[in-house]
PDB file of C-alpha atoms and ligand atoms in Angstrom:
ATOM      1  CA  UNK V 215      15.613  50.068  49.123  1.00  0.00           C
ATOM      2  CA  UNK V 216      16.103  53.404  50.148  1.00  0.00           C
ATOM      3  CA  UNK V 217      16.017  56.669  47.687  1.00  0.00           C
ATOM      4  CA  UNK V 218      19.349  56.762  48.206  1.00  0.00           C
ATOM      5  CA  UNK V 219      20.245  53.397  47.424  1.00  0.00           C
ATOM      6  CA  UNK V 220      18.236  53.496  43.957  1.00  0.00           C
ATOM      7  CA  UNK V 221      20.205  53.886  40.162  1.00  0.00           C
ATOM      8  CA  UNK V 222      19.083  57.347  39.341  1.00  0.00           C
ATOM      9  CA  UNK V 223      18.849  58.360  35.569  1.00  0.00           C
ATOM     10  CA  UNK V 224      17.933  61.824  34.025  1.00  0.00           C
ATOM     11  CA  UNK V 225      16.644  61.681  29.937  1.00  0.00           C
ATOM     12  CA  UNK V 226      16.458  64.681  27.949  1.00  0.00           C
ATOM     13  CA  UNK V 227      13.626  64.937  25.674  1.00  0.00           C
ATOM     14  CA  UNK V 228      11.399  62.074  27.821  1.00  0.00           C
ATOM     15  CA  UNK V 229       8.158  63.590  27.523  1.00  0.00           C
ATOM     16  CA  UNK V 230       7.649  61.341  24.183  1.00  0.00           C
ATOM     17  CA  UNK V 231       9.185  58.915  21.969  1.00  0.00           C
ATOM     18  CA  UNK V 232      12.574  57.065  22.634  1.00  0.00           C
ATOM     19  CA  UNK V 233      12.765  59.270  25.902  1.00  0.00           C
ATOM     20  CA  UNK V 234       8.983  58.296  27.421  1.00  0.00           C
ATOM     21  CA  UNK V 235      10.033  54.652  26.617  1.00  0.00           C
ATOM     22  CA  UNK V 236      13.502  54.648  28.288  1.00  0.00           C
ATOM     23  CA  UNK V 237      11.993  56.526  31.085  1.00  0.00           C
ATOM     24  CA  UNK V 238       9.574  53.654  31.084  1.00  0.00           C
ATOM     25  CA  UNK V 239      11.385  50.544  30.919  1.00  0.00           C
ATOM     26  CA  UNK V 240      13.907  52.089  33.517  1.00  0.00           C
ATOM     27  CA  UNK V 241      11.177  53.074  36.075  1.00  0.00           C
ATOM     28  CA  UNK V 242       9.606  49.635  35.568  1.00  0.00           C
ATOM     29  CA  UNK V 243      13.056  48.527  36.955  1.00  0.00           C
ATOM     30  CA  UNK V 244      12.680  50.035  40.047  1.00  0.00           C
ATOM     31  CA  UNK V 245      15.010  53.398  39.002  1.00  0.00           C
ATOM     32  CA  UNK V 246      14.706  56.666  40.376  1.00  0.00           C
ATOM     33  CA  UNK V 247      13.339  58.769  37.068  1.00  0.00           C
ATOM     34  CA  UNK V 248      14.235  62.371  36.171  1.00  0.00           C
ATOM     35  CA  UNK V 249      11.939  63.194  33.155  1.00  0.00           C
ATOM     36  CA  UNK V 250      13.129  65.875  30.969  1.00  0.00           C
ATOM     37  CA  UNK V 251      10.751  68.051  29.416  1.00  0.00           C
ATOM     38  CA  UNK V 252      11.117  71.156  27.623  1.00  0.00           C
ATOM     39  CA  UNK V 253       7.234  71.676  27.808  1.00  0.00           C
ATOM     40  CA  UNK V 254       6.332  71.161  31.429  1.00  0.00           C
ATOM     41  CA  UNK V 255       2.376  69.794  30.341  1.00  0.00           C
ATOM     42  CA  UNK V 256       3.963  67.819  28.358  1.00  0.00           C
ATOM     43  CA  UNK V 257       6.104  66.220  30.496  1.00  0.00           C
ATOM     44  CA  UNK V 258       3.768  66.646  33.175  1.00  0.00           C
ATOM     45  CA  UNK V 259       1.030  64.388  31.727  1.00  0.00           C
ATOM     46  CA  UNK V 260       4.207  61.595  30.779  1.00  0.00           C
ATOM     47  CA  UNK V 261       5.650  61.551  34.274  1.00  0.00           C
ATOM     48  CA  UNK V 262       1.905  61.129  35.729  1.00  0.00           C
ATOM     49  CA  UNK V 263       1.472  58.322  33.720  1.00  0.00           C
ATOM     50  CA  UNK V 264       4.878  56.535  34.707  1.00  0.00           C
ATOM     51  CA  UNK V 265       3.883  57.264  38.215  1.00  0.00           C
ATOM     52  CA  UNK V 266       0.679  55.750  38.097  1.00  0.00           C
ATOM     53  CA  UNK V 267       2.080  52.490  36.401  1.00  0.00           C
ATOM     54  CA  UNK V 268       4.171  52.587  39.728  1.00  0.00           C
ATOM     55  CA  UNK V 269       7.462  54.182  38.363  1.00  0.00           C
ATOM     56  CA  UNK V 270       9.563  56.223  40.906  1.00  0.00           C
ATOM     57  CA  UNK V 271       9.519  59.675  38.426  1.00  0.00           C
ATOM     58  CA  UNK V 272      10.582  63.360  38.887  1.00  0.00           C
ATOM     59  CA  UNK V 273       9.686  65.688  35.995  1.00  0.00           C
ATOM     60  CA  UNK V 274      12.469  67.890  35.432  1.00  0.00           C
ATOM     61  CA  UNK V 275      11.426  70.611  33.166  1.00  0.00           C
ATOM     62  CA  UNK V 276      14.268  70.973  30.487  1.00  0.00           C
ATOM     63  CA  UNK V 277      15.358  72.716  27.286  1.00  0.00           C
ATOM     64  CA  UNK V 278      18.738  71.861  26.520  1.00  0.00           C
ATOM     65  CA  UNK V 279      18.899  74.954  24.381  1.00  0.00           C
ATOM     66  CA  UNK V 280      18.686  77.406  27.437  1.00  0.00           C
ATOM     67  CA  UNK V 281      22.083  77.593  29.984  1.00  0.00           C
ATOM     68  CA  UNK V 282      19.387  78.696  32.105  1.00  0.00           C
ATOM     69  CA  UNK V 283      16.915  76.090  32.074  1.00  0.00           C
ATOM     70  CA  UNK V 284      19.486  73.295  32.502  1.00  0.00           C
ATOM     71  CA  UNK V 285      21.105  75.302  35.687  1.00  0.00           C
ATOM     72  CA  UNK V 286      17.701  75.345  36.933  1.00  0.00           C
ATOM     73  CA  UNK V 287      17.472  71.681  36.101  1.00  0.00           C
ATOM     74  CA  UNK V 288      20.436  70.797  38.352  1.00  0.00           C
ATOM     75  CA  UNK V 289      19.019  72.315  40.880  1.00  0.00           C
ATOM     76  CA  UNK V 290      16.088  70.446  41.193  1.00  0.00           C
ATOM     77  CA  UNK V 291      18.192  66.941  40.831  1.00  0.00           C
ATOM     78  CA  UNK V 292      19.917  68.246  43.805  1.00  0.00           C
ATOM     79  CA  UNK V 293      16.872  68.133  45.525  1.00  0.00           C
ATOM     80  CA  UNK V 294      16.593  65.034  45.342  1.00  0.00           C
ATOM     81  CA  UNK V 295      19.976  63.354  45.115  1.00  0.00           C
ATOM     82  CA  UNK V 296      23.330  64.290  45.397  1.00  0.00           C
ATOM     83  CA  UNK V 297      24.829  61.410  42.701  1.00  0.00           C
ATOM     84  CA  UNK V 298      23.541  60.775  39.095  1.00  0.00           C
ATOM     85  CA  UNK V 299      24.218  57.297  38.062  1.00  0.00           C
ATOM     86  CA  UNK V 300      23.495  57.772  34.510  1.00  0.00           C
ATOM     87  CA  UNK V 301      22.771  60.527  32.140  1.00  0.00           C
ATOM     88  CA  UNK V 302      20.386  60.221  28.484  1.00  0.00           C
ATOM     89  CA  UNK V 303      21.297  62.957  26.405  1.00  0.00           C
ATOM     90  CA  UNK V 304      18.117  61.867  24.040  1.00  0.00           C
ATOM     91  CA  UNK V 305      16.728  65.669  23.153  1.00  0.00           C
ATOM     92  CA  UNK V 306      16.849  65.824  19.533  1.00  0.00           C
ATOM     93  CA  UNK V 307      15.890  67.797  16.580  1.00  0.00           C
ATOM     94  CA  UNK V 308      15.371  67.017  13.236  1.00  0.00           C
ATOM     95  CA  UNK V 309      15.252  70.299  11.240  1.00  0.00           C
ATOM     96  CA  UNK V 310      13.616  70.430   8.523  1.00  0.00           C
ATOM     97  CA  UNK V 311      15.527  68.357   5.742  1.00  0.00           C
ATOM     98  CA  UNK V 312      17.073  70.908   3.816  1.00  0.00           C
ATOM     99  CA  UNK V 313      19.463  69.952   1.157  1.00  0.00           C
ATOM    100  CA  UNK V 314      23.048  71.123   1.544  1.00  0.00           C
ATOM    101  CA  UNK V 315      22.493  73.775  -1.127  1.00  0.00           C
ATOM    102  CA  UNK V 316      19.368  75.701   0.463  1.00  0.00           C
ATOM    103  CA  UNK V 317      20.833  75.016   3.892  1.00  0.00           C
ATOM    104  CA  UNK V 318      21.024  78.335   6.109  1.00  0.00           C
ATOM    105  CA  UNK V 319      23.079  79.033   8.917  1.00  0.00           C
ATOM    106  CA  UNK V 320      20.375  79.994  10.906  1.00  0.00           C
ATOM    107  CA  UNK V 321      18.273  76.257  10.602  1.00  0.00           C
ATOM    108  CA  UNK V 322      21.590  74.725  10.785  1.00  0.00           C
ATOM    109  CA  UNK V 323      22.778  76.230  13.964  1.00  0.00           C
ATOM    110  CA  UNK V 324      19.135  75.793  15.725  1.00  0.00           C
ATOM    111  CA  UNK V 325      19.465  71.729  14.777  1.00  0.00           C
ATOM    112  CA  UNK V 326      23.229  71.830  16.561  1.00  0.00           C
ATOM    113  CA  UNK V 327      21.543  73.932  19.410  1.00  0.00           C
ATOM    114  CA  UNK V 328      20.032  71.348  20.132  1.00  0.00           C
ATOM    115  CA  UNK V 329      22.232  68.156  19.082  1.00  0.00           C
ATOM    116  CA  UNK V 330      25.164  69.305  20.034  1.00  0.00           C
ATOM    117  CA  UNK V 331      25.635  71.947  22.147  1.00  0.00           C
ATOM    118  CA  UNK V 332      22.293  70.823  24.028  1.00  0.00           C
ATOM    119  CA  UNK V 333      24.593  67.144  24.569  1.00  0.00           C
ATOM    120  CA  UNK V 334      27.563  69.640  25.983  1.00  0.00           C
ATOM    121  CA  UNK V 335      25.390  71.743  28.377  1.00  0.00           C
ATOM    122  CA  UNK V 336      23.816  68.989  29.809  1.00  0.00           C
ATOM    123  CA  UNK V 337      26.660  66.476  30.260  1.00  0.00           C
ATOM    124  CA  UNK V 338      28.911  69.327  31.873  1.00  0.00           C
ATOM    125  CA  UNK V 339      26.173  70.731  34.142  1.00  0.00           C
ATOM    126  CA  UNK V 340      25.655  66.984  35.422  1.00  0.00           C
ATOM    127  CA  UNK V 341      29.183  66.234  35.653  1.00  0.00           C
ATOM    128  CA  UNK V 342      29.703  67.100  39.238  1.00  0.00           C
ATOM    129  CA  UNK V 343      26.722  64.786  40.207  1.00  0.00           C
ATOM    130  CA  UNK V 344      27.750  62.006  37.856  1.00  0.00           C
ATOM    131  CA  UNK V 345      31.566  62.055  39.214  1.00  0.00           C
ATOM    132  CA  UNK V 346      29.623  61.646  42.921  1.00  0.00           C
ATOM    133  CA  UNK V 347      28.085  57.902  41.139  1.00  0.00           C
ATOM    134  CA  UNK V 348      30.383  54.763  41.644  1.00  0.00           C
ATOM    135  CA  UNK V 349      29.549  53.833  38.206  1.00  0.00           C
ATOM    136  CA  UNK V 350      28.667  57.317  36.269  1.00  0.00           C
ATOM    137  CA  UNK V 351      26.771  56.730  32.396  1.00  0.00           C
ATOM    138  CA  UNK V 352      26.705  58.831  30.125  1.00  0.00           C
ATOM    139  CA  UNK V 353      24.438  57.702  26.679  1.00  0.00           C
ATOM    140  CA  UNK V 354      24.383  59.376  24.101  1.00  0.00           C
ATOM    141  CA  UNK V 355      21.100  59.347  21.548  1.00  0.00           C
ATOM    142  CA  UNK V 356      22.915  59.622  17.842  1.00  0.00           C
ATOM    143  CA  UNK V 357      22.017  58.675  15.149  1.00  0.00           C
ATOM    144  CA  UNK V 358      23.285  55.820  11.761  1.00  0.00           C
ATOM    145  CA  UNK V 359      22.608  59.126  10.076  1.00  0.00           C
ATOM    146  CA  UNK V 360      25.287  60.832  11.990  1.00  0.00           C
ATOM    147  CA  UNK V 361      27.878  57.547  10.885  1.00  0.00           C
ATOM    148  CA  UNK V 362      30.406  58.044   8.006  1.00  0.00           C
ATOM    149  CA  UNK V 363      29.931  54.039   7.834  1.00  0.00           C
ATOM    150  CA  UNK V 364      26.822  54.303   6.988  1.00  0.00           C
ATOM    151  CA  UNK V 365      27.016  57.607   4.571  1.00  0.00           C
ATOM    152  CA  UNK V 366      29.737  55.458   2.951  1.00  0.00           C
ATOM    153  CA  UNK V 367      27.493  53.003   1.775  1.00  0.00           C
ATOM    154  CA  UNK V 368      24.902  53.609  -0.842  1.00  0.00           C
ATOM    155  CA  UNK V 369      23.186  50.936  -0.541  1.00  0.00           C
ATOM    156  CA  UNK V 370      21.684  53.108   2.597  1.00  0.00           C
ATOM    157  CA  UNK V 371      18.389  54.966   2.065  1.00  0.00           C
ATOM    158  CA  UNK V 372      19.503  57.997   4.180  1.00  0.00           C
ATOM    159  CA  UNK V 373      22.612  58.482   1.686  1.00  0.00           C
ATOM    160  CA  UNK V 374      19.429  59.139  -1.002  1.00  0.00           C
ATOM    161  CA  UNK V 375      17.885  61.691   1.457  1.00  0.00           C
ATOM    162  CA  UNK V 376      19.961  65.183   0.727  1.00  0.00           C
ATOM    163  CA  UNK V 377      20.126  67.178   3.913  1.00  0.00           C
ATOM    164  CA  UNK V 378      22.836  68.484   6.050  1.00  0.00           C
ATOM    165  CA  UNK V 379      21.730  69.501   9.154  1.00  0.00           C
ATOM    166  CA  UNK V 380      20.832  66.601  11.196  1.00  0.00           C
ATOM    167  CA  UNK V 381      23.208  63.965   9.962  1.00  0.00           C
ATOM    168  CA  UNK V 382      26.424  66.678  10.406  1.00  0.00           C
ATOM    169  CA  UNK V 383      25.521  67.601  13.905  1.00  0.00           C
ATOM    170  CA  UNK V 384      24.734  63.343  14.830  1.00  0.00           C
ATOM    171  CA  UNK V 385      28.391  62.699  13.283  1.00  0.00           C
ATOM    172  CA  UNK V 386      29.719  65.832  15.322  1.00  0.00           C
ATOM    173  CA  UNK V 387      27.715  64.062  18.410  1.00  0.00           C
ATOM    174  CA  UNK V 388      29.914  60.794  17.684  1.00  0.00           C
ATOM    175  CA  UNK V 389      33.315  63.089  18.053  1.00  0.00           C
ATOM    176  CA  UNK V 390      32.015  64.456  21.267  1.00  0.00           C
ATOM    177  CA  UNK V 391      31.178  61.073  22.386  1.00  0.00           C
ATOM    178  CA  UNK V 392      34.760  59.630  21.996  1.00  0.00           C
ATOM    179  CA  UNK V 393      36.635  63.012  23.057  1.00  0.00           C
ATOM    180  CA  UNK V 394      34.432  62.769  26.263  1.00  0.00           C
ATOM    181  CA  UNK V 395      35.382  59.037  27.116  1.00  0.00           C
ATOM    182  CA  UNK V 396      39.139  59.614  26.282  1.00  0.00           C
ATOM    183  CA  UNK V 397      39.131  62.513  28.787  1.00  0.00           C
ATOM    184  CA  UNK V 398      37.391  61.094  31.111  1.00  0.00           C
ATOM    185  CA  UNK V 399      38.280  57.966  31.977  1.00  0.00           C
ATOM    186  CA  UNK V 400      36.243  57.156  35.127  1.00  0.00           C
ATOM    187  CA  UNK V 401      32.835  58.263  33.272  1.00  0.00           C
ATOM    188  CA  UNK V 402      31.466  55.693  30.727  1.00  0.00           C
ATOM    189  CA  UNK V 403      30.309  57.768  27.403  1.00  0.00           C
ATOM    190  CA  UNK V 404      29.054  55.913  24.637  1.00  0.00           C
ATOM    191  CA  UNK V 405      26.279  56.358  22.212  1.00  0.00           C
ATOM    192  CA  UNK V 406      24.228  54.902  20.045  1.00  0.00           C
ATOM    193  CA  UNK V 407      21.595  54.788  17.110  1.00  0.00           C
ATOM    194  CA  UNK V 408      17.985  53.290  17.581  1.00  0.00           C
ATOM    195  CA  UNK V 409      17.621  51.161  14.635  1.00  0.00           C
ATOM    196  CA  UNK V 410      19.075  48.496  13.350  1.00  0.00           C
ATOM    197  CA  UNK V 411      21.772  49.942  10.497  1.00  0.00           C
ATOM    198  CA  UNK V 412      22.176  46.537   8.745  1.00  0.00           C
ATOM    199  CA  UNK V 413      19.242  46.101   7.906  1.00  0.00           C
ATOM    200  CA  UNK V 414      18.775  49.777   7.245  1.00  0.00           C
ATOM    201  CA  UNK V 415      15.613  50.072  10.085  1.00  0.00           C
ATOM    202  CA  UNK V 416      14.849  52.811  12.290  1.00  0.00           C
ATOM    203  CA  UNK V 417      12.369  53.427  14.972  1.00  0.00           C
ATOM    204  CA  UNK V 418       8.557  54.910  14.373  1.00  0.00           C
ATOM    205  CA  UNK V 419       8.138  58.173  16.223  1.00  0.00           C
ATOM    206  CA  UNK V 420       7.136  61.603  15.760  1.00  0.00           C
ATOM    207  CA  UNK V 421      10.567  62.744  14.202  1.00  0.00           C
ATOM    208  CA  UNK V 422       9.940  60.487  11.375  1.00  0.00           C
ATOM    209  CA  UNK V 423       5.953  60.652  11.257  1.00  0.00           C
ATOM    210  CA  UNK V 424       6.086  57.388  12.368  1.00  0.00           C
ATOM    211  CA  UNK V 425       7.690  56.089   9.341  1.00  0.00           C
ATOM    212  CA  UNK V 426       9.977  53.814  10.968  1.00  0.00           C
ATOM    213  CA  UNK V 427       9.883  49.896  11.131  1.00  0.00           C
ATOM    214  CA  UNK V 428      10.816  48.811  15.253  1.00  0.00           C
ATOM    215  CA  UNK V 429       8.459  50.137  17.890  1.00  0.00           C
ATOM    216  CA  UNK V 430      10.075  52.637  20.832  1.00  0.00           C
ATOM    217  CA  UNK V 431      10.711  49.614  23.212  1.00  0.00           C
ATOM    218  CA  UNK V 432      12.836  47.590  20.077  1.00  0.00           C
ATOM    219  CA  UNK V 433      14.385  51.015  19.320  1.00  0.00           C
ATOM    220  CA  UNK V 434      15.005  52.227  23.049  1.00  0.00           C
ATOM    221  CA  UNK V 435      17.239  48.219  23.621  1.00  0.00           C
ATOM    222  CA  UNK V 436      20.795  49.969  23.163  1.00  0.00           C
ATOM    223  CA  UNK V 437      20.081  52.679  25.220  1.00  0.00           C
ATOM    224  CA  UNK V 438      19.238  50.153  28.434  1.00  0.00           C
ATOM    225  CA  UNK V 439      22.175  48.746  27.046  1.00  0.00           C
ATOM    226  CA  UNK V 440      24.400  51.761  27.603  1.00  0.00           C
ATOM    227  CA  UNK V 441      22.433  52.604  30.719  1.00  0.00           C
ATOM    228  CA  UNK V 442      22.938  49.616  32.302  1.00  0.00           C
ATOM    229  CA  UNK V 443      26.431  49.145  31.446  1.00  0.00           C
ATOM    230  CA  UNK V 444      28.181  47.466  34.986  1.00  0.00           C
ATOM    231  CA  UNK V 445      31.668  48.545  36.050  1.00  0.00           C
ATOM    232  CA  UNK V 446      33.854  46.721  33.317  1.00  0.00           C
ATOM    233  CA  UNK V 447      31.662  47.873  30.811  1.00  0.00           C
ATOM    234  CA  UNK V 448      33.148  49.694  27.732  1.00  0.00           C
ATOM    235  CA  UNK V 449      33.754  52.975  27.168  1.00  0.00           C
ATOM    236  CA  UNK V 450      33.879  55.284  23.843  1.00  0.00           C
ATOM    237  CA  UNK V 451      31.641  52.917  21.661  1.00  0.00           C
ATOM    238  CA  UNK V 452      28.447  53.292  19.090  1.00  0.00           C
ATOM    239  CA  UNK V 453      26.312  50.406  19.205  1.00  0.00           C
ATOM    240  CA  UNK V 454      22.696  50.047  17.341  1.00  0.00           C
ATOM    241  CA  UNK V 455      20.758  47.386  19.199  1.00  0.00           C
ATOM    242  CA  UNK V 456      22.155  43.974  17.349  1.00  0.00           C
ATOM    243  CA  UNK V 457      25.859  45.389  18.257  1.00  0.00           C
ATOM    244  CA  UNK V 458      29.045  47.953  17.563  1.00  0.00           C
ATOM    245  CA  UNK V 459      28.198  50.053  14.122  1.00  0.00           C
ATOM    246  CA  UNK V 460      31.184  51.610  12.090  1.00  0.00           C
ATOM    247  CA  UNK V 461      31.681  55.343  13.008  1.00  0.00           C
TER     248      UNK V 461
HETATM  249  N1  NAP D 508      13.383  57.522  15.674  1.00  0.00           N
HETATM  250  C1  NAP D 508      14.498  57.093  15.152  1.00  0.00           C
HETATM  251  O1  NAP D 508      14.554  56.093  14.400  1.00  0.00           O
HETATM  252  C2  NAP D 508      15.786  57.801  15.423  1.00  0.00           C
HETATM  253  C3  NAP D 508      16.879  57.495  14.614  1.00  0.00           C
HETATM  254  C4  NAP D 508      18.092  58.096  14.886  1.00  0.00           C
HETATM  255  C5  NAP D 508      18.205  58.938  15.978  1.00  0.00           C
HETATM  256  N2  NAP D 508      17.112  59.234  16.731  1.00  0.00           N
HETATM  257  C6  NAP D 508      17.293  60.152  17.871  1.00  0.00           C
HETATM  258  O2  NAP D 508      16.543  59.684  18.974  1.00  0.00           O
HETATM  259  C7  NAP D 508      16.266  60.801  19.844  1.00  0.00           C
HETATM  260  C8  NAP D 508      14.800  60.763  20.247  1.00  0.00           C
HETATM  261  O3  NAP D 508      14.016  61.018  19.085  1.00  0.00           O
HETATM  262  P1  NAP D 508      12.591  60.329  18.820  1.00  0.00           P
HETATM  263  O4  NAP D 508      12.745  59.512  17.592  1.00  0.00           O
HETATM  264  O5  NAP D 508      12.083  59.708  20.079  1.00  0.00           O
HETATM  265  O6  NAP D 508      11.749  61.620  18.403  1.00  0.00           O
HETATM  266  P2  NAP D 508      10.549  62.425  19.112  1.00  0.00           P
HETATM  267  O7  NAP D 508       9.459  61.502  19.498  1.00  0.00           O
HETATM  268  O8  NAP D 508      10.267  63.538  18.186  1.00  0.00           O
HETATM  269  O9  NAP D 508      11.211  62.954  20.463  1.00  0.00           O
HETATM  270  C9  NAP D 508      12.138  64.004  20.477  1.00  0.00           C
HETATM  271  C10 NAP D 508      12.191  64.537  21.893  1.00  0.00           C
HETATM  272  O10 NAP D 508      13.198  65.563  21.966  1.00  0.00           O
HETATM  273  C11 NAP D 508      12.595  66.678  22.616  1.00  0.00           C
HETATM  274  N3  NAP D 508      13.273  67.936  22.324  1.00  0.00           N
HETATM  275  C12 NAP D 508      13.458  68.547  21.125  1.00  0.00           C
HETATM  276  N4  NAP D 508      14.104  69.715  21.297  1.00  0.00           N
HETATM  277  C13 NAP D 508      14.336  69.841  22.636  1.00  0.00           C
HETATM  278  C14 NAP D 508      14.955  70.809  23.449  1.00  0.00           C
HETATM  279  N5  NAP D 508      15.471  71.940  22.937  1.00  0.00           N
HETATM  280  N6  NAP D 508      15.039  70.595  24.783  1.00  0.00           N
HETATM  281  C15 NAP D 508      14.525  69.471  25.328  1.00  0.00           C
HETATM  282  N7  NAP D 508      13.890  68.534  24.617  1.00  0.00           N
HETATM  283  C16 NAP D 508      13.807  68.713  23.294  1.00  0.00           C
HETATM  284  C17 NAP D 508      11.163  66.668  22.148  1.00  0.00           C
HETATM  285  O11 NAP D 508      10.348  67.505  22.955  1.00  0.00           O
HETATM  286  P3  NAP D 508       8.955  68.149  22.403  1.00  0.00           P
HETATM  287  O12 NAP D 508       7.907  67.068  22.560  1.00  0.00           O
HETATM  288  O13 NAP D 508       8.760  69.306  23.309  1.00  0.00           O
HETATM  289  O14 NAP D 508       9.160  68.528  20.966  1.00  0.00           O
HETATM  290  C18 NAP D 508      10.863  65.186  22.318  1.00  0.00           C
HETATM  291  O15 NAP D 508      10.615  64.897  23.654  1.00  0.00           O
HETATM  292  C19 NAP D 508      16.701  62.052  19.083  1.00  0.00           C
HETATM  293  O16 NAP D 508      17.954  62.497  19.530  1.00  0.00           O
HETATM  294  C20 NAP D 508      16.804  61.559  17.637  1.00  0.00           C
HETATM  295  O17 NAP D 508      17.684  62.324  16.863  1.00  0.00           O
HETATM  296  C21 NAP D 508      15.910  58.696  16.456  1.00  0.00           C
END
């Protein structure tokens, strides 16, 4: 198989966590890698290892935050393709848990830097080399956090945890998600939560100090679900990995 001929993927955020794993299990399929990475060591050090395990991996440094730095970004894809099968907008930030009364505008608006607009940037910079892919992905790494399902139910830990931040700019992530799929109907955009909302699990990482109950690869299963999507696959959903999740 020829570069050409291999599914290409880009992840945001892949120098750790959810990201390194996806960019793992992906590579391991024989997929042509670009490794975001705000932090170039970083990301550095993660692609090396995902080479040496015999993973096909360009490290793209990345800061969704920065117009600049995701221009930059495109170019170097272009260097090395000129389709991109599938897109992992995984970046995320967590803030720093403020309840809605202390909340600032400033913490607030870096968190959606990140979650949102970051998503936005990215996806429309890419656009013109995922609309060159017969079967163009974009997945989209929310959160149950971000679900008014889930904020609906107080049976739900999170609902206990006061903060406004993270979970408003996940649920404004969902919106973008299903505005993107209705207007684009030849571009699969879906996203996702990596945990398992019924049974109110979430995935041990760094964002949550490791606090979480599924490992990366259990946690990372609906986003190779999403990636991997074939042609007839759906479009406009939120999945966690045992299935669809109420918005
Ligand atoms: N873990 C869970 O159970 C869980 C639950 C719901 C949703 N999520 C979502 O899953 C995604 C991955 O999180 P994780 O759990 O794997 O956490 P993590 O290990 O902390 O990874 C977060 C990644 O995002 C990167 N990042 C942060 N800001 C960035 C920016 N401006 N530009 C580029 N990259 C940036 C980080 O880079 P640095 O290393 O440079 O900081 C890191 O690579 C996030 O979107 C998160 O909200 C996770």
């Amino acid at each position: 198989m020829t570069n050409a001929e291999k599914t290409s993927v880009l992840i945001t955020g892949a120098n750790k966590g959810l990201g390194l794993e996806t960019a793992r299990r992906l590579g391991a399929e024989g997929w042509k890698v670009f490794l975001g990475s705000r932090d170039e060591a970083r990301g550095r050090a993660a692609a090396d290892k995902l080479a040496a395990a015999g993973a096909d991996v360009v490290m793209v440094p990345l800061d969704v935050t920065s117009d600049a730095s995701v221009a930059a970004a495109v170019r170097l894809v272009r260097e090395h393709t000129d389709r991109l099968d599938v897109l992992v907008n995984n970046a995320g930030a967590a803030g720093n848990v403020t309840p809605p009364a202390q909340a600032t505008a400033e913490e607030v608006h870096a968190v959606y830097d990140t979650n949102v607009y970051g998503p936005i940037r990215v996806t429309n910079a890419f656009l013109p080399l995922l609309q060159a892919a017969d079967n163009p992905r974009v997945v989209m790494v929310s959160s149950g956090g971000g679900s008014f399902a889930v904020m609906a139910d107080p049976t739900q830990q999170v609902t206990k945890m006061h903060e406004l931040a993270y979970s408003s700019s996940k649920a404004a992530l969902n919106m973008i998600t299903v505005r993107y799929a209705q207007a684009l109907p030849h571009v699969k955009v879906n996203a996702l939560t990596p945990g398992e909302v019924v049974n109110h699990k979430f995935t041990a990482t760094d964002m949550n100090h490791h606090t979480g109950q599924l490992t990366v690869t259990e946690g990372s299963d609906p986003i190779i679900e999403l990636a991997t999507l074939g042609e007839d696959g759906p479009s406009g959903i939120f999945i966690d990995r045992l299935g669809p999740i109420g918005w």
